[in-house]
Amino acid sequence: MDADKQRNDKNQVLDSKIPGAAYYALGVLTMVYSFNFIDRQLLAILQESIKADLGLKDAHLGLLTGFAFAAFYVTAGIPIARWADRANRRNIVALAVFTWSFMTSISGLAQNFAQLLLARIGVGVGEAGGSPPSHSMISDIFPPQKRATAMGLYSSGVNIGILFGFLLGGWLNEFFGWRVAFVVVGLPGILLAIIVRFTITEPMRGQSEARTASVTQAPLTEVLYVLWSRHSFRYLSMGAALNAFAGYATANWTASFMIRSHGMTTGELGTWLALILGLGGAIGVIAGGYISDKLSKRDKRWYMWMPVLALVVGLPFTAAAFTVDGKYMALACLIIPGIIMNSYLGNVIAMSHGLVGLSMRATASAILFFIINIIGLGLGPWSVGLLSDLLTPSFGGAALGMALLYIVPAIMMMSALFFYAASRNLQRDLSLAPD
């Protein structure tokens, strides 16, 4: 009888209406994630001007947008996540926003590659404190059956950030130069840090599931063991990493490709990419989480099948974008991939949290993002830049497009295979999650 009452009480909590404060917190945290990607994506639209001003090569640009940034981002991510699993997550997010916004602003003062590299490392360390604590808070606010939708809304910050990063960066660079663009885009984040600190309430751990978190933090080795013992996590993390590889390579190099191959200006190009990769991508990532939550009522494997479908549909359009004649035809080919490329994000975060205990979630996010970013962000842009330099003697100005064509479609297909493999063990692994 007591067990039945506990189940009924738990179901009432899960089915109860989510308060407005929860949606406010989700909205502010999504804005935080948007600023994260505005500051990160800004470099992609500015890099041709920076390359000319500072005398850089494509490999240098690939390091700035890829591995050098990712190495510090992921290295700082796990210690900060461990802190977030036992401390006030709201305060950690506020401190992180302040740090990366300040470092973005001073990027405009760089006089050489080394100085710009150090500033971007500072951005990476600051941004490492944004997502794991935010993910953990969202999982405590929204119940499991609505979590992928909530994570999808939060993850739309990637594309909102891309939208404003391209739009603001493109026009600010055209009229005022790349240095002013960094300063203007970075400063508003300091105000956002204050909003986070004083208007969001730290949620109680486990409140969305009527569960009580252990007062003892699980050791990092235990979290790693739980995740590694779940075959679904092994495959979904690799699927996500390869999807991110293709996504970051495309997002970070498309602007340079369009400028070199089609002669577009940063203002016009920034506007087009803002709409395609920004607005379109935001719609896709929100829809991906929402549709998966609906379909998962029949079968949990839809959380992995949705990314598979997105990658298969987007692959031929991606390949065509780097081969067709005419700038507007190339931009048109990017529309479908732009909408669906990041639709996996809400799903993989929600499933990673579903596989672990309440006090492991920020750490689980950090581990997931470590894998995603060291492979996706670290190797994606850098690999394309390196191959572009190698192909330049043979292909000249077309080398960057060829590098994207050789790398991105193949990685997308590999990602789809990993997501499909993850679906085979997902339902069983979710049932084994500890408290």
CSV table of C-alpha atoms in Angstrom, one decimal:
chain,number,residue,atom,x,y,z
A,1,MET,CA,0.0,0.0,0.0
A,2,ASP,CA,2.8,2.4,0.9
A,3,ALA,CA,4.6,1.6,-2.3
A,4,ASP,CA,1.4,2.3,-4.3
A,5,LYS,CA,0.9,5.6,-2.5
A,6,GLN,CA,4.5,6.6,-3.3
A,7,ARG,CA,4.1,5.8,-6.9
A,8,ASN,CA,0.8,7.8,-7.1
A,9,ASP,CA,2.4,10.7,-5.3
A,10,LYS,CA,5.3,10.6,-7.7
A,11,ASN,CA,3.1,10.5,-10.8
A,12,GLN,CA,1.1,13.5,-9.5
A,13,VAL,CA,4.3,15.4,-9.2
A,14,LEU,CA,5.4,14.4,-12.7
A,15,ASP,CA,2.1,15.3,-14.2
A,16,SER,CA,1.6,18.5,-12.4
A,17,LYS,CA,1.7,21.8,-14.2
A,18,ILE,CA,5.2,23.3,-14.5
A,19,PRO,CA,5.3,26.7,-12.9
A,20,GLY,CA,6.2,29.9,-14.7
A,21,ALA,CA,9.4,30.3,-12.8
A,22,ALA,CA,10.7,27.1,-14.4
A,23,TYR,CA,10.1,28.5,-17.9
A,24,TYR,CA,11.7,31.8,-16.9
A,25,ALA,CA,14.8,30.0,-15.7
A,26,LEU,CA,14.9,28.0,-18.9
A,27,GLY,CA,14.5,31.2,-20.9
A,28,VAL,CA,17.4,32.9,-19.1
A,29,LEU,CA,19.6,29.8,-19.3
A,30,THR,CA,18.9,29.6,-23.0
A,31,MET,CA,19.9,33.2,-23.3
A,32,VAL,CA,23.1,32.4,-21.5
A,33,TYR,CA,23.8,29.5,-24.0
A,34,SER,CA,23.1,31.9,-26.8
A,35,PHE,CA,25.7,34.3,-25.6
A,36,ASN,CA,28.1,31.4,-25.2
A,37,PHE,CA,27.7,30.7,-29.0
A,38,ILE,CA,27.6,34.4,-30.0
A,39,ASP,CA,31.0,34.8,-28.5
A,40,ARG,CA,32.2,31.5,-29.9
A,41,GLN,CA,30.8,31.8,-33.4
A,42,LEU,CA,31.8,35.5,-33.8
A,43,LEU,CA,35.3,34.3,-34.8
A,44,ALA,CA,34.0,32.4,-37.8
A,45,ILE,CA,32.6,35.4,-39.6
A,46,LEU,CA,35.6,37.6,-38.6
A,47,GLN,CA,38.4,35.1,-39.4
A,48,GLU,CA,39.0,36.2,-43.0
A,49,SER,CA,39.6,39.8,-41.8
A,50,ILE,CA,41.7,38.6,-38.9
A,51,LYS,CA,43.7,36.3,-41.2
A,52,ALA,CA,44.6,39.2,-43.5
A,53,ASP,CA,45.3,41.6,-40.6
A,54,LEU,CA,47.5,39.3,-38.5
A,55,GLY,CA,49.0,37.3,-41.4
A,56,LEU,CA,47.7,33.9,-40.4
A,57,LYS,CA,47.2,30.5,-42.2
A,58,ASP,CA,44.1,28.3,-42.3
A,59,ALA,CA,45.7,25.9,-39.8
A,60,HIS,CA,46.1,28.9,-37.4
A,61,LEU,CA,42.4,29.7,-37.8
A,62,GLY,CA,41.5,26.0,-37.3
A,63,LEU,CA,43.4,26.0,-34.0
A,64,LEU,CA,41.7,29.3,-32.8
A,65,THR,CA,38.2,28.0,-33.6
A,66,GLY,CA,38.9,24.4,-32.8
A,67,PHE,CA,41.5,22.5,-30.9
A,68,ALA,CA,43.2,25.2,-28.8
A,69,PHE,CA,39.7,26.4,-27.7
A,70,ALA,CA,38.4,22.9,-27.2
A,71,ALA,CA,41.4,21.7,-25.2
A,72,PHE,CA,40.9,24.2,-22.4
A,73,TYR,CA,37.1,24.1,-22.7
A,74,VAL,CA,37.0,20.4,-22.0
A,75,THR,CA,39.8,20.4,-19.5
A,76,ALA,CA,38.1,22.9,-17.3
A,77,GLY,CA,34.7,21.4,-17.9
A,78,ILE,CA,34.9,18.3,-15.6
A,79,PRO,CA,36.3,20.1,-12.5
A,80,ILE,CA,33.7,22.8,-12.8
A,81,ALA,CA,30.9,20.2,-13.3
A,82,ARG,CA,32.1,18.3,-10.1
A,83,TRP,CA,31.9,21.7,-8.3
A,84,ALA,CA,28.4,22.1,-9.7
A,85,ASP,CA,27.2,18.7,-8.5
A,86,ARG,CA,27.7,19.8,-4.9
A,87,ALA,CA,27.5,23.6,-4.9
A,88,ASN,CA,25.1,26.4,-6.1
A,89,ARG,CA,24.8,26.0,-9.8
A,90,ARG,CA,23.3,29.4,-10.5
A,91,ASN,CA,26.3,31.2,-9.1
A,92,ILE,CA,28.7,29.1,-11.1
A,93,VAL,CA,26.8,30.0,-14.3
A,94,ALA,CA,26.8,33.7,-13.5
A,95,LEU,CA,30.6,33.6,-12.9
A,96,ALA,CA,31.1,31.7,-16.2
A,97,VAL,CA,29.1,34.2,-18.2
A,98,PHE,CA,31.1,37.1,-16.8
A,99,THR,CA,34.4,35.4,-17.5
A,100,TRP,CA,33.8,34.5,-21.1
A,101,SER,CA,32.2,37.8,-22.0
A,102,PHE,CA,35.2,39.7,-20.5
A,103,MET,CA,37.6,37.6,-22.5
A,104,THR,CA,35.7,38.0,-25.7
A,105,SER,CA,35.9,41.8,-25.3
A,106,ILE,CA,39.6,41.8,-24.8
A,107,SER,CA,40.1,39.6,-27.9
A,108,GLY,CA,39.7,42.9,-29.9
A,109,LEU,CA,42.9,44.1,-28.4
A,110,ALA,CA,45.1,41.3,-29.7
A,111,GLN,CA,48.1,42.3,-31.8
A,112,ASN,CA,49.3,38.8,-32.9
A,113,PHE,CA,48.3,35.2,-33.0
A,114,ALA,CA,49.6,34.4,-29.6
A,115,GLN,CA,47.6,37.1,-27.9
A,116,LEU,CA,44.4,36.2,-29.7
A,117,LEU,CA,45.0,32.5,-28.8
A,118,LEU,CA,45.4,33.4,-25.1
A,119,ALA,CA,42.2,35.4,-25.2
A,120,ARG,CA,40.3,32.6,-26.9
A,121,ILE,CA,41.6,30.1,-24.3
A,122,GLY,CA,40.1,32.5,-21.6
A,123,VAL,CA,36.8,32.3,-23.5
A,124,GLY,CA,37.0,28.5,-23.5
A,125,VAL,CA,37.7,28.3,-19.8
A,126,GLY,CA,34.7,30.6,-19.0
A,127,GLU,CA,32.4,28.8,-21.3
A,128,ALA,CA,33.2,25.5,-19.7
A,129,GLY,CA,31.2,26.6,-16.7
A,130,GLY,CA,28.0,27.3,-18.6
A,131,SER,CA,26.4,24.1,-19.8
A,132,PRO,CA,27.0,21.4,-17.2
A,133,PRO,CA,25.4,23.4,-14.3
A,134,SER,CA,22.6,24.6,-16.6
A,135,HIS,CA,21.8,21.0,-17.8
A,136,SER,CA,21.7,19.9,-14.2
A,137,MET,CA,19.3,22.7,-13.2
A,138,ILE,CA,17.0,22.0,-16.2
A,139,SER,CA,16.8,18.3,-15.3
A,140,ASP,CA,15.7,19.3,-11.8
A,141,ILE,CA,13.0,21.6,-13.1
A,142,PHE,CA,11.5,19.5,-15.9
A,143,PRO,CA,10.4,15.8,-15.6
A,144,PRO,CA,11.8,13.1,-17.8
A,145,GLN,CA,8.9,13.0,-20.2
A,146,LYS,CA,9.4,16.7,-21.0
A,147,ARG,CA,13.2,16.8,-20.6
A,148,ALA,CA,14.3,16.4,-24.2
A,149,THR,CA,11.9,19.2,-25.2
A,150,ALA,CA,13.4,21.4,-22.5
A,151,MET,CA,16.9,20.5,-23.4
A,152,GLY,CA,16.1,21.1,-27.1
A,153,LEU,CA,14.9,24.6,-26.2
A,154,TYR,CA,18.0,25.2,-24.2
A,155,SER,CA,20.2,23.8,-27.0
A,156,SER,CA,18.6,26.2,-29.5
A,157,GLY,CA,20.9,28.7,-27.8
A,158,VAL,CA,23.6,27.2,-30.2
A,159,ASN,CA,21.7,28.4,-33.2
A,160,ILE,CA,20.4,31.7,-31.7
A,161,GLY,CA,24.1,32.4,-30.9
A,162,ILE,CA,25.1,31.5,-34.4
A,163,LEU,CA,22.3,33.8,-35.7
A,164,PHE,CA,23.5,36.8,-33.8
A,165,GLY,CA,27.2,36.0,-34.1
A,166,PHE,CA,27.0,35.9,-37.9
A,167,LEU,CA,24.6,38.9,-38.1
A,168,LEU,CA,26.3,41.2,-35.7
A,169,GLY,CA,29.8,40.1,-36.5
A,170,GLY,CA,29.2,40.4,-40.2
A,171,TRP,CA,27.9,44.0,-40.2
A,172,LEU,CA,30.1,45.3,-37.4
A,173,ASN,CA,33.2,44.0,-39.2
A,174,GLU,CA,32.1,45.6,-42.5
A,175,PHE,CA,31.5,49.0,-41.0
A,176,PHE,CA,33.9,49.1,-38.0
A,177,GLY,CA,36.4,46.2,-38.2
A,178,TRP,CA,36.9,43.0,-36.4
A,179,ARG,CA,38.3,44.5,-33.2
A,180,VAL,CA,35.2,46.6,-32.5
A,181,ALA,CA,33.0,43.6,-33.2
A,182,PHE,CA,34.7,41.6,-30.4
A,183,VAL,CA,34.3,44.5,-27.9
A,184,VAL,CA,30.7,45.3,-28.8
A,185,VAL,CA,29.5,41.6,-28.7
A,186,GLY,CA,31.3,40.7,-25.5
A,187,LEU,CA,30.2,43.5,-23.1
A,188,PRO,CA,26.4,42.7,-22.9
A,189,GLY,CA,27.3,39.3,-21.3
A,190,ILE,CA,28.5,41.1,-18.2
A,191,LEU,CA,24.9,42.4,-17.7
A,192,LEU,CA,23.5,38.9,-18.3
A,193,ALA,CA,25.7,37.5,-15.6
A,194,ILE,CA,24.0,39.9,-13.1
A,195,ILE,CA,20.6,38.9,-14.3
A,196,VAL,CA,21.4,35.2,-13.7
A,197,ARG,CA,22.8,35.8,-10.3
A,198,PHE,CA,19.9,37.8,-8.9
A,199,THR,CA,16.8,36.6,-10.8
A,200,ILE,CA,17.1,32.8,-10.9
A,201,THR,CA,16.4,30.5,-7.9
A,202,GLU,CA,18.7,27.5,-7.4
A,203,PRO,CA,16.4,24.4,-7.8
A,204,MET,CA,16.3,21.5,-5.3
A,205,ARG,CA,18.0,18.4,-6.8
A,206,GLY,CA,15.5,15.8,-7.9
A,207,GLN,CA,12.4,18.0,-7.5
A,208,SER,CA,11.1,17.2,-10.9
A,209,GLU,CA,11.0,13.4,-10.1
A,210,ALA,CA,10.0,13.6,-6.5
A,211,ARG,CA,13.3,12.1,-5.6
A,212,THR,CA,15.9,13.1,-3.0
A,213,ALA,CA,19.5,13.3,-4.0
A,214,SER,CA,22.2,11.7,-1.9
A,215,VAL,CA,24.0,14.1,0.3
A,216,THR,CA,27.3,12.4,-0.6
A,217,GLN,CA,28.7,13.2,-4.0
A,218,ALA,CA,29.5,10.2,-6.2
A,219,PRO,CA,33.2,9.9,-7.0
A,220,LEU,CA,34.2,10.8,-10.5
A,221,THR,CA,35.3,7.2,-11.1
A,222,GLU,CA,31.8,6.0,-10.2
A,223,VAL,CA,30.2,8.4,-12.7
A,224,LEU,CA,32.7,7.2,-15.4
A,225,TYR,CA,32.0,3.6,-14.5
A,226,VAL,CA,28.2,4.1,-14.7
A,227,LEU,CA,28.5,5.8,-18.1
A,228,TRP,CA,31.0,3.4,-19.6
A,229,SER,CA,29.1,0.4,-18.4
A,230,ARG,CA,26.1,1.6,-20.6
A,231,HIS,CA,26.7,0.6,-24.2
A,232,SER,CA,24.1,3.1,-25.3
A,233,PHE,CA,26.2,6.0,-23.8
A,234,ARG,CA,29.4,4.8,-25.6
A,235,TYR,CA,27.6,4.9,-28.9
A,236,LEU,CA,25.5,8.0,-28.4
A,237,SER,CA,28.5,10.0,-27.2
A,238,MET,CA,30.5,9.0,-30.3
A,239,GLY,CA,27.5,9.7,-32.5
A,240,ALA,CA,27.1,13.1,-30.9
A,241,ALA,CA,30.9,13.8,-31.2
A,242,LEU,CA,30.9,13.0,-34.9
A,243,ASN,CA,27.7,15.0,-35.5
A,244,ALA,CA,29.4,17.9,-33.8
A,245,PHE,CA,32.6,17.3,-35.9
A,246,ALA,CA,30.5,17.8,-39.0
A,247,GLY,CA,28.5,20.7,-37.5
A,248,TYR,CA,31.5,22.7,-36.2
A,249,ALA,CA,33.5,22.1,-39.4
A,250,THR,CA,30.5,23.4,-41.5
A,251,ALA,CA,29.6,26.4,-39.2
A,252,ASN,CA,33.2,27.5,-38.7
A,253,TRP,CA,34.3,27.3,-42.4
A,254,THR,CA,31.2,28.0,-44.4
A,255,ALA,CA,31.7,31.8,-44.1
A,256,SER,CA,35.3,31.5,-45.4
A,257,PHE,CA,34.2,29.2,-48.2
A,258,MET,CA,31.4,31.5,-49.4
A,259,ILE,CA,33.8,34.5,-49.3
A,260,ARG,CA,36.6,32.7,-51.2
A,261,SER,CA,34.5,30.7,-53.6
A,262,HIS,CA,31.6,33.1,-54.2
A,263,GLY,CA,33.0,36.5,-53.4
A,264,MET,CA,30.4,37.4,-50.8
A,265,THR,CA,30.8,40.3,-48.3
A,266,THR,CA,30.6,39.7,-44.6
A,267,GLY,CA,27.5,41.8,-44.2
A,268,GLU,CA,25.4,40.0,-46.8
A,269,LEU,CA,26.8,36.6,-45.9
A,270,GLY,CA,26.3,37.1,-42.2
A,271,THR,CA,22.7,37.9,-42.8
A,272,TRP,CA,22.1,34.7,-44.9
A,273,LEU,CA,24.0,32.4,-42.5
A,274,ALA,CA,22.2,34.0,-39.5
A,275,LEU,CA,18.9,32.9,-41.1
A,276,ILE,CA,20.0,29.5,-42.3
A,277,LEU,CA,22.2,28.2,-39.6
A,278,GLY,CA,20.8,30.4,-36.8
A,279,LEU,CA,17.0,30.7,-37.2
A,280,GLY,CA,16.7,27.5,-39.1
A,281,GLY,CA,18.9,25.5,-36.7
A,282,ALA,CA,17.0,26.8,-33.7
A,283,ILE,CA,13.7,25.6,-35.1
A,284,GLY,CA,15.3,22.2,-35.8
A,285,VAL,CA,16.8,21.6,-32.4
A,286,ILE,CA,13.6,22.6,-30.6
A,287,ALA,CA,11.5,20.4,-32.9
A,288,GLY,CA,14.0,17.5,-32.6
A,289,GLY,CA,13.5,17.3,-28.8
A,290,TYR,CA,9.8,17.9,-28.9
A,291,ILE,CA,9.1,15.3,-31.6
A,292,SER,CA,11.3,12.8,-29.9
A,293,ASP,CA,9.5,13.3,-26.5
A,294,LYS,CA,6.2,12.6,-28.3
A,295,LEU,CA,7.4,9.5,-30.2
A,296,SER,CA,9.3,8.1,-27.2
A,297,LYS,CA,5.9,7.3,-25.5
A,298,ARG,CA,5.8,4.5,-28.0
A,299,ASP,CA,9.5,3.6,-28.1
A,300,LYS,CA,12.4,5.2,-26.3
A,301,ARG,CA,14.6,4.4,-29.2
A,302,TRP,CA,13.2,7.4,-31.1
A,303,TYR,CA,15.6,9.5,-29.1
A,304,MET,CA,18.4,7.9,-31.2
A,305,TRP,CA,16.4,7.3,-34.4
A,306,MET,CA,15.6,11.0,-34.9
A,307,PRO,CA,19.3,12.0,-35.2
A,308,VAL,CA,19.8,9.1,-37.6
A,309,LEU,CA,17.0,10.4,-39.9
A,310,ALA,CA,18.3,13.9,-39.7
A,311,LEU,CA,21.8,13.0,-40.8
A,312,VAL,CA,20.7,10.8,-43.6
A,313,VAL,CA,18.4,13.5,-45.0
A,314,GLY,CA,20.9,16.2,-44.6
A,315,LEU,CA,23.9,14.5,-46.1
A,316,PRO,CA,23.2,15.0,-49.9
A,317,PHE,CA,22.3,18.6,-49.4
A,318,THR,CA,25.6,19.2,-47.4
A,319,ALA,CA,27.7,17.7,-50.2
A,320,ALA,CA,25.9,19.7,-52.8
A,321,ALA,CA,26.5,23.0,-51.0
A,322,PHE,CA,30.2,22.7,-51.6
A,323,THR,CA,30.0,21.7,-55.3
A,324,VAL,CA,27.1,23.7,-56.9
A,325,ASP,CA,27.7,26.8,-59.0
A,326,GLY,CA,26.3,30.2,-57.8
A,327,LYS,CA,26.3,31.6,-54.3
A,328,TYR,CA,22.5,31.5,-53.8
A,329,MET,CA,22.2,27.9,-54.9
A,330,ALA,CA,25.0,27.0,-52.4
A,331,LEU,CA,23.1,28.9,-49.6
A,332,ALA,CA,19.9,27.1,-50.6
A,333,CYS,CA,21.5,23.7,-50.3
A,334,LEU,CA,22.5,24.6,-46.7
A,335,ILE,CA,18.9,25.2,-45.6
A,336,ILE,CA,18.0,21.6,-44.9
A,337,PRO,CA,21.3,20.7,-43.1
A,338,GLY,CA,21.1,24.0,-41.2
A,339,ILE,CA,17.7,23.1,-39.8
A,340,ILE,CA,18.4,19.5,-38.8
A,341,MET,CA,22.2,19.4,-38.1
A,342,ASN,CA,21.9,20.1,-34.3
A,343,SER,CA,18.6,18.3,-33.7
A,344,TYR,CA,20.4,15.6,-31.8
A,345,LEU,CA,21.5,17.9,-28.9
A,346,GLY,CA,18.4,17.8,-26.7
A,347,ASN,CA,18.1,14.1,-27.1
A,348,VAL,CA,21.7,13.1,-26.1
A,349,ILE,CA,21.7,15.4,-23.1
A,350,ALA,CA,18.4,14.1,-21.8
A,351,MET,CA,19.4,10.4,-22.3
A,352,SER,CA,22.8,11.0,-20.6
A,353,HIS,CA,20.9,12.3,-17.6
A,354,GLY,CA,18.5,9.4,-17.7
A,355,LEU,CA,21.4,7.0,-17.4
A,356,VAL,CA,22.9,8.3,-14.2
A,357,GLY,CA,21.9,9.3,-10.6
A,358,LEU,CA,20.6,12.7,-9.5
A,359,SER,CA,24.0,13.9,-8.2
A,360,MET,CA,25.8,12.8,-11.3
A,361,ARG,CA,24.1,14.9,-13.9
A,362,ALA,CA,26.4,17.9,-14.2
A,363,THR,CA,29.4,15.6,-14.3
A,364,ALA,CA,27.7,13.4,-16.9
A,365,SER,CA,27.1,16.5,-19.0
A,366,ALA,CA,30.7,17.5,-18.7
A,367,ILE,CA,31.9,14.0,-19.7
A,368,LEU,CA,29.5,14.0,-22.6
A,369,PHE,CA,30.7,17.5,-23.7
A,370,PHE,CA,34.3,16.5,-23.2
A,371,ILE,CA,33.8,13.8,-25.8
A,372,ILE,CA,31.8,16.0,-28.1
A,373,ASN,CA,34.1,18.9,-28.0
A,374,ILE,CA,37.5,17.2,-28.0
A,375,ILE,CA,36.5,15.3,-31.2
A,376,GLY,CA,33.9,17.6,-32.7
A,377,LEU,CA,35.1,21.1,-31.8
A,378,GLY,CA,38.7,20.1,-31.4
A,379,LEU,CA,39.3,18.1,-34.6
A,380,GLY,CA,36.5,19.3,-36.9
A,381,PRO,CA,37.6,22.9,-37.8
A,382,TRP,CA,41.3,22.1,-37.4
A,383,SER,CA,41.1,19.1,-39.8
A,384,VAL,CA,39.3,21.1,-42.5
A,385,GLY,CA,41.8,23.9,-42.1
A,386,LEU,CA,44.8,21.6,-42.3
A,387,LEU,CA,43.5,19.7,-45.3
A,388,SER,CA,42.7,23.0,-47.0
A,389,ASP,CA,46.3,24.1,-46.7
A,390,LEU,CA,47.5,20.8,-48.1
A,391,LEU,CA,45.1,21.0,-51.1
A,392,THR,CA,45.9,24.6,-51.9
A,393,PRO,CA,48.8,23.9,-54.3
A,394,SER,CA,46.5,21.6,-56.3
A,395,PHE,CA,43.1,23.4,-56.1
A,396,GLY,CA,44.0,27.0,-55.3
A,397,GLY,CA,41.0,29.0,-54.1
A,398,ALA,CA,38.8,26.0,-54.3
A,399,ALA,CA,40.8,24.0,-51.8
A,400,LEU,CA,38.6,24.9,-48.8
A,401,GLY,CA,35.5,23.7,-50.6
A,402,MET,CA,37.2,20.4,-51.5
A,403,ALA,CA,38.4,19.9,-47.9
A,404,LEU,CA,34.8,20.4,-46.7
A,405,LEU,CA,33.5,18.0,-49.3
A,406,TYR,CA,36.0,15.3,-48.5
A,407,ILE,CA,35.5,15.4,-44.8
A,408,VAL,CA,32.0,16.5,-43.7
A,409,PRO,CA,29.7,14.0,-45.6
A,410,ALA,CA,31.7,11.0,-44.6
A,411,ILE,CA,31.7,12.0,-40.9
A,412,MET,CA,27.9,12.5,-41.0
A,413,MET,CA,27.4,8.9,-42.2
A,414,MET,CA,29.6,7.6,-39.4
A,415,SER,CA,27.7,9.6,-36.9
A,416,ALA,CA,24.4,8.1,-38.1
A,417,LEU,CA,25.8,4.6,-37.7
A,418,PHE,CA,26.8,5.3,-34.1
A,419,PHE,CA,23.4,6.7,-33.2
A,420,TYR,CA,21.7,3.7,-34.6
A,421,ALA,CA,24.0,1.4,-32.5
A,422,ALA,CA,23.1,3.4,-29.4
A,423,SER,CA,19.4,2.8,-30.0
A,424,ARG,CA,19.8,-1.0,-29.6
A,425,ASN,CA,20.7,-0.8,-25.9
A,426,LEU,CA,19.0,2.4,-24.9
A,427,GLN,CA,15.8,1.1,-23.2
A,428,ARG,CA,17.6,-1.5,-21.1
A,429,ASP,CA,20.3,1.0,-20.0
A,430,LEU,CA,17.7,3.6,-18.9
A,431,SER,CA,16.1,1.0,-16.6
A,432,LEU,CA,19.4,0.5,-14.8
A,433,ALA,CA,20.0,4.1,-13.8
A,434,PRO,CA,21.0,4.5,-10.1
A,435,ASP,CA,19.2,6.9,-7.7
